[in-house]
């Protein structure tokens, strides 16, 4: 199978930075406890006592900028003020910033400083505190009062949040003990909702703030709402040779709009092996920032699930269809939600992949 990489992923490792000799000793200990974390120390502390792979730096601000952009988790062993002033010009979004934890040189306190929920800094702070016998310092309101947060729920369910700014309002309501309604077309496993003061209800009876966990478009009735969009829709695409990316993009958008599904839930584009190098399909995958997944004709031939077949397509490429069987296969034998739609020279079908948190 072939996937298009849409962005350079950050290293799923921990970077540990220190500035003083005392901080470096604790950093060395942590680098060992964190299973191969990368250690960054000032050039003046160069010594054989540190691991061979230790990175010694000359320029502090440049080093932190590089680490900030390359790692998902960062531990600073120094004064919090230094870290705040250094990171201030680098901050972008709580959705993309790495988890940052600050330790004092004695390891007494592990402070979750940045990206506590989505980035995982709260979890990292607790983990580090447990490893070195310190105390985790967590200041996010939901953790302080002991209630779940909706950004953590969204992360656990791998959902896109829309509008993202609504997280603050809904987490505040949870902290204040206000009931929220959760609406979903799927029956959710009880453990997913554990600890939330919510009621699961039908869309038509909603009053007050509502959290929708759905891949479907929802008519807005003016109530405060938060959308959690799981990426579980796979768009199977067939097209004539040489069809432009603009036409394919328009066909996919029209399919989603007319069928009432959100493009935020698009997980993959998929097509048959013969079409994988079509410039229009590659362009569409880049546009939607999703992988283009290959399904072979052999996979389609062995597919036992029923789908709409075409004698013309079978004559041309040896199998009876492209968009529907490709969508079914690439979604892990998911259910067709939108059968083949013929939009000019493009065919599109949508399949829904099953999620682990459905009951």
XYZ file of C-alpha atoms in Angstrom:
359
model
C 0.000 0.000 0.000
C 1.136 3.535 -0.721
C 0.549 6.546 1.483
C 1.469 10.148 0.757
C 3.275 11.836 3.614
C 1.587 15.192 4.215
C 4.048 16.609 6.746
C 7.301 15.825 8.511
C 6.354 14.214 11.813
C 8.051 15.290 15.017
C 10.254 12.784 16.793
C 8.213 10.667 19.168
C 10.991 10.955 21.742
C 11.883 13.076 24.740
C 14.491 15.843 24.647
C 16.091 16.737 28.000
C 17.870 20.098 28.295
C 19.928 21.538 31.149
C 22.213 24.533 31.595
C 24.135 23.888 34.811
C 26.310 21.085 36.118
C 23.686 20.104 38.686
C 20.948 20.156 36.069
C 23.109 18.079 33.739
C 23.492 15.341 36.358
C 19.713 15.061 36.729
C 19.317 15.274 32.944
C 21.713 12.340 32.514
C 19.702 10.307 35.010
C 16.428 11.153 33.252
C 17.839 10.351 29.822
C 18.490 6.845 31.071
C 15.118 6.462 32.769
C 13.222 7.692 29.714
C 14.526 4.908 27.476
C 16.879 6.686 25.156
C 15.785 10.289 25.510
C 18.069 12.759 23.742
C 20.280 14.818 26.059
C 21.180 18.456 25.230
C 23.878 20.231 27.261
C 26.017 23.391 26.852
C 29.334 22.972 25.087
C 31.187 24.058 28.246
C 29.934 20.913 30.022
C 31.469 18.550 27.449
C 32.710 15.452 29.270
C 33.171 11.736 28.754
C 30.860 11.034 31.684
C 27.829 11.818 29.543
C 26.411 9.368 26.965
C 28.225 9.349 23.624
C 25.096 10.537 21.819
C 24.763 13.657 23.991
C 24.343 16.808 21.924
C 26.493 19.708 23.131
C 25.366 23.127 21.927
C 26.780 26.642 21.678
C 23.668 28.713 20.976
C 20.810 28.308 23.450
C 17.948 30.012 21.565
C 18.765 28.279 18.278
C 19.006 24.895 20.004
C 15.659 25.319 21.760
C 14.025 26.361 18.484
C 15.315 23.203 16.791
C 14.205 20.975 19.665
C 10.801 22.670 19.855
C 10.157 21.956 16.184
C 11.481 18.390 16.206
C 10.263 16.755 19.428
C 6.846 15.928 20.864
C 8.062 16.030 24.479
C 10.648 18.329 26.073
C 11.987 18.432 29.629
C 13.850 21.529 30.844
C 15.888 21.347 34.049
C 16.220 24.979 35.070
C 14.214 27.956 36.315
C 10.703 28.242 34.894
C 11.290 31.894 34.011
C 14.141 31.002 31.653
C 11.935 28.483 29.869
C 8.997 30.888 29.573
C 11.114 33.667 28.081
C 12.852 31.262 25.694
C 9.678 29.587 24.451
C 7.505 32.710 24.147
C 8.417 33.521 20.510
C 8.063 29.860 19.479
C 4.506 29.201 20.661
C 1.956 28.498 17.944
C -1.081 26.471 19.024
C -2.084 24.070 21.795
C -2.893 21.639 18.989
C 0.685 21.565 17.679
C 3.019 22.747 20.457
C 5.013 19.961 22.152
C 4.531 18.888 25.751
C 6.871 20.882 27.995
C 7.766 19.948 31.580
C 10.113 21.981 33.802
C 12.136 20.447 36.652
C 14.205 22.052 39.373
C 17.772 20.760 39.708
C 16.906 18.586 42.710
C 13.972 16.995 40.943
C 11.532 18.027 43.651
C 8.896 19.393 41.292
C 7.881 18.405 37.752
C 5.828 21.308 36.386
C 3.503 20.745 33.446
C 4.104 24.029 31.627
C 2.799 23.665 28.074
C 0.344 21.450 26.172
C -0.927 19.785 29.333
C -3.832 17.952 27.721
C -3.393 17.587 23.959
C 0.395 17.451 24.080
C 0.462 15.154 27.091
C 2.537 17.343 29.434
C 0.352 16.455 32.435
C 0.959 12.757 31.847
C 4.665 13.374 31.279
C 4.974 15.420 34.491
C 3.351 12.637 36.525
C 5.566 10.043 34.873
C 8.764 11.993 35.550
C 7.753 12.726 39.137
C 7.161 9.017 39.730
C 10.536 8.101 38.224
C 12.600 10.494 40.353
C 10.467 10.677 43.493
C 9.294 14.256 42.975
C 5.905 15.944 42.900
C 3.985 16.628 39.706
C 2.642 20.192 39.517
C -0.549 20.287 37.428
C -2.560 23.490 37.098
C -5.148 22.724 34.387
C -8.575 23.285 35.925
C -10.149 19.970 34.958
C -7.272 18.048 36.522
C -7.349 20.163 39.675
C -11.049 19.456 40.309
C -10.799 15.869 39.093
C -13.053 15.895 36.031
C -12.224 14.774 32.472
C -11.508 17.368 29.796
C -13.056 17.398 26.352
C -9.729 18.003 24.628
C -8.406 14.835 26.265
C -11.568 12.991 25.224
C -11.074 14.206 21.657
C -7.449 13.050 21.732
C -8.408 9.623 23.087
C -11.046 9.212 20.389
C -8.738 10.654 17.682
C -11.321 13.298 16.804
C -10.905 16.684 15.159
C -12.476 19.421 17.304
C -14.572 22.166 15.732
C -14.605 24.981 16.584
C -11.432 24.434 18.574
C -11.899 27.640 20.569
C -15.069 26.076 22.044
C -12.931 23.726 24.163
C -12.451 26.493 26.754
C -16.185 27.039 27.258
C -17.056 23.362 27.497
C -14.190 22.523 29.847
C -15.263 25.435 32.058
C -18.793 24.043 32.162
C -17.405 20.679 33.245
C -15.253 22.298 35.944
C -18.315 24.160 37.237
C -20.309 20.930 37.357
C -22.771 21.961 34.642
C -24.410 19.059 32.764
C -23.587 18.645 29.090
C -25.494 16.718 26.480
C -23.617 14.367 24.194
C -25.181 13.417 20.881
C -23.812 10.675 18.671
C -25.226 8.385 15.972
C -23.239 5.557 17.575
C -23.755 3.830 20.892
C -20.631 4.730 22.842
C -18.849 2.378 25.213
C -19.503 3.323 28.869
C -15.785 3.659 29.629
C -15.504 6.398 26.990
C -17.914 8.603 28.932
C -16.633 7.641 32.374
C -16.447 10.595 34.730
C -18.358 13.008 32.486
C -21.509 14.676 33.780
C -23.413 14.216 30.551
C -26.577 12.756 29.137
C -26.743 10.999 25.790
C -29.835 12.115 23.933
C -31.316 12.553 20.476
C -30.452 15.627 18.466
C -34.049 16.786 18.302
C -34.396 17.094 22.067
C -31.194 19.039 22.701
C -31.353 22.112 24.887
C -28.346 24.022 26.137
C -24.692 23.185 25.415
C -24.237 20.111 23.245
C -21.228 18.006 22.292
C -21.741 16.172 19.004
C -19.531 13.136 18.370
C -20.321 12.474 14.743
C -19.030 12.478 11.178
C -22.338 13.935 9.966
C -23.230 17.557 9.323
C -25.478 18.998 12.029
C -27.922 21.852 11.614
C -27.015 24.644 13.997
C -29.919 25.803 16.136
C -28.043 28.558 17.926
C -27.065 26.546 21.020
C -23.427 26.421 22.201
C -22.002 23.341 20.559
C -18.770 21.477 20.086
C -18.168 19.028 17.248
C -15.888 16.025 17.726
C -15.188 14.646 14.261
C -13.658 11.159 14.057
C -11.575 10.519 10.961
C -13.335 7.339 9.846
C -14.629 8.066 6.344
C -12.743 6.674 3.362
C -13.440 8.110 -0.075
C -13.018 5.597 -2.884
C -12.333 7.425 -6.147
C -12.385 6.302 -9.749
C -11.660 8.578 -12.683
C -10.854 8.706 -16.358
C -7.236 9.076 -17.359
C -5.981 12.636 -17.230
C -8.826 14.049 -15.132
C -7.685 17.192 -13.335
C -7.224 17.485 -9.598
C -9.729 20.335 -9.609
C -12.456 18.027 -10.960
C -11.668 15.282 -8.445
C -11.612 17.726 -5.530
C -14.948 19.195 -6.603
C -16.488 15.709 -6.927
C -15.363 14.691 -3.449
C -16.650 17.920 -1.921
C -20.000 17.517 -3.657
C -20.307 13.927 -2.430
C -19.705 14.948 1.168
C -22.015 17.942 0.980
C -24.932 16.177 -0.695
C -24.707 13.145 1.598
C -24.501 15.203 4.785
C -21.027 14.182 5.937
C -18.207 16.392 7.221
C -14.914 16.634 5.347
C -13.194 16.837 8.733
C -13.916 13.098 9.010
C -12.108 12.223 5.782
C -9.356 9.731 6.608
C -8.082 8.520 3.238
C -8.555 8.725 -0.467
C -8.239 5.345 -2.120
C -8.224 3.967 -5.633
C -7.198 0.937 -7.672
C -3.509 0.229 -8.346
C -3.754 1.288 -12.000
C -4.774 4.821 -10.956
C -2.227 5.476 -8.227
C -0.054 7.730 -10.360
C -2.881 9.837 -11.777
C -1.729 13.457 -11.215
C -5.291 14.533 -10.403
C -5.627 11.980 -7.601
C -2.236 12.878 -6.169
C -3.191 16.539 -6.247
C -6.497 15.819 -4.505
C -4.727 13.893 -1.728
C -2.388 16.834 -1.166
C -5.324 19.243 -1.151
C -7.233 17.295 1.529
C -3.975 16.459 3.386
C -4.749 12.763 3.580
C -2.916 9.691 2.257
C -3.831 8.128 -1.069
C -4.185 4.389 -0.405
C -3.654 1.742 -3.048
C -6.064 -1.189 -3.440
C -4.948 -3.865 -5.881
C -7.146 -5.510 -8.497
C -6.381 -8.809 -6.801
C -7.844 -7.496 -3.540
C -10.968 -6.393 -5.384
C -11.287 -9.753 -7.140
C -11.250 -11.547 -3.783
C -13.756 -9.173 -2.192
C -16.856 -11.078 -1.074
C -18.892 -8.005 -0.139
C -21.492 -6.909 -2.682
C -20.929 -3.644 -4.552
C -22.154 -1.932 -7.703
C -20.371 -3.463 -10.705
C -19.941 -2.196 -14.236
C -19.329 -4.393 -17.271
C -17.510 -1.503 -18.934
C -15.103 -1.074 -16.015
C -14.489 -4.832 -15.887
C -13.669 -4.863 -19.570
C -11.233 -1.984 -19.166
C -9.308 -2.986 -16.023
C -10.369 -6.539 -15.173
C -12.527 -5.822 -12.104
C -16.141 -4.715 -11.874
C -15.616 -1.499 -9.937
C -13.181 0.929 -8.354
C -14.638 3.450 -5.931
C -16.888 1.166 -3.854
C -14.576 -1.875 -3.516
C -11.591 0.401 -2.901
C -13.455 2.260 -0.145
C -14.620 -0.988 1.482
C -11.112 -2.483 1.424
C -9.204 0.622 2.573
C -11.648 1.170 5.459
C -10.953 -2.294 6.852
C -14.119 -3.842 5.441
C -16.183 -0.874 6.558
C -19.764 -0.150 5.596
C -20.653 1.758 2.437
C -22.457 4.909 3.528
C -22.610 6.615 0.146
C -22.749 4.311 -2.892
C -21.057 5.184 -6.162
C -21.750 8.735 -7.246
C -20.935 9.574 -10.864
C -19.951 13.226 -11.115
C -18.743 13.926 -14.639
C -15.569 11.878 -15.264
C -15.198 11.012 -11.564
C -16.869 8.375 -9.385
C -16.866 8.641 -5.571
C -18.106 6.326 -2.808
C -17.799 6.721 0.970
C -17.203 3.879 3.424
C -17.249 4.203 7.201
C -14.554 2.443 9.228
C -15.596 1.006 12.578
C -14.084 2.711 15.636
C -12.852 0.961 18.777
C -15.042 3.068 21.049
C -18.368 1.985 19.534
C -20.376 -0.311 21.766
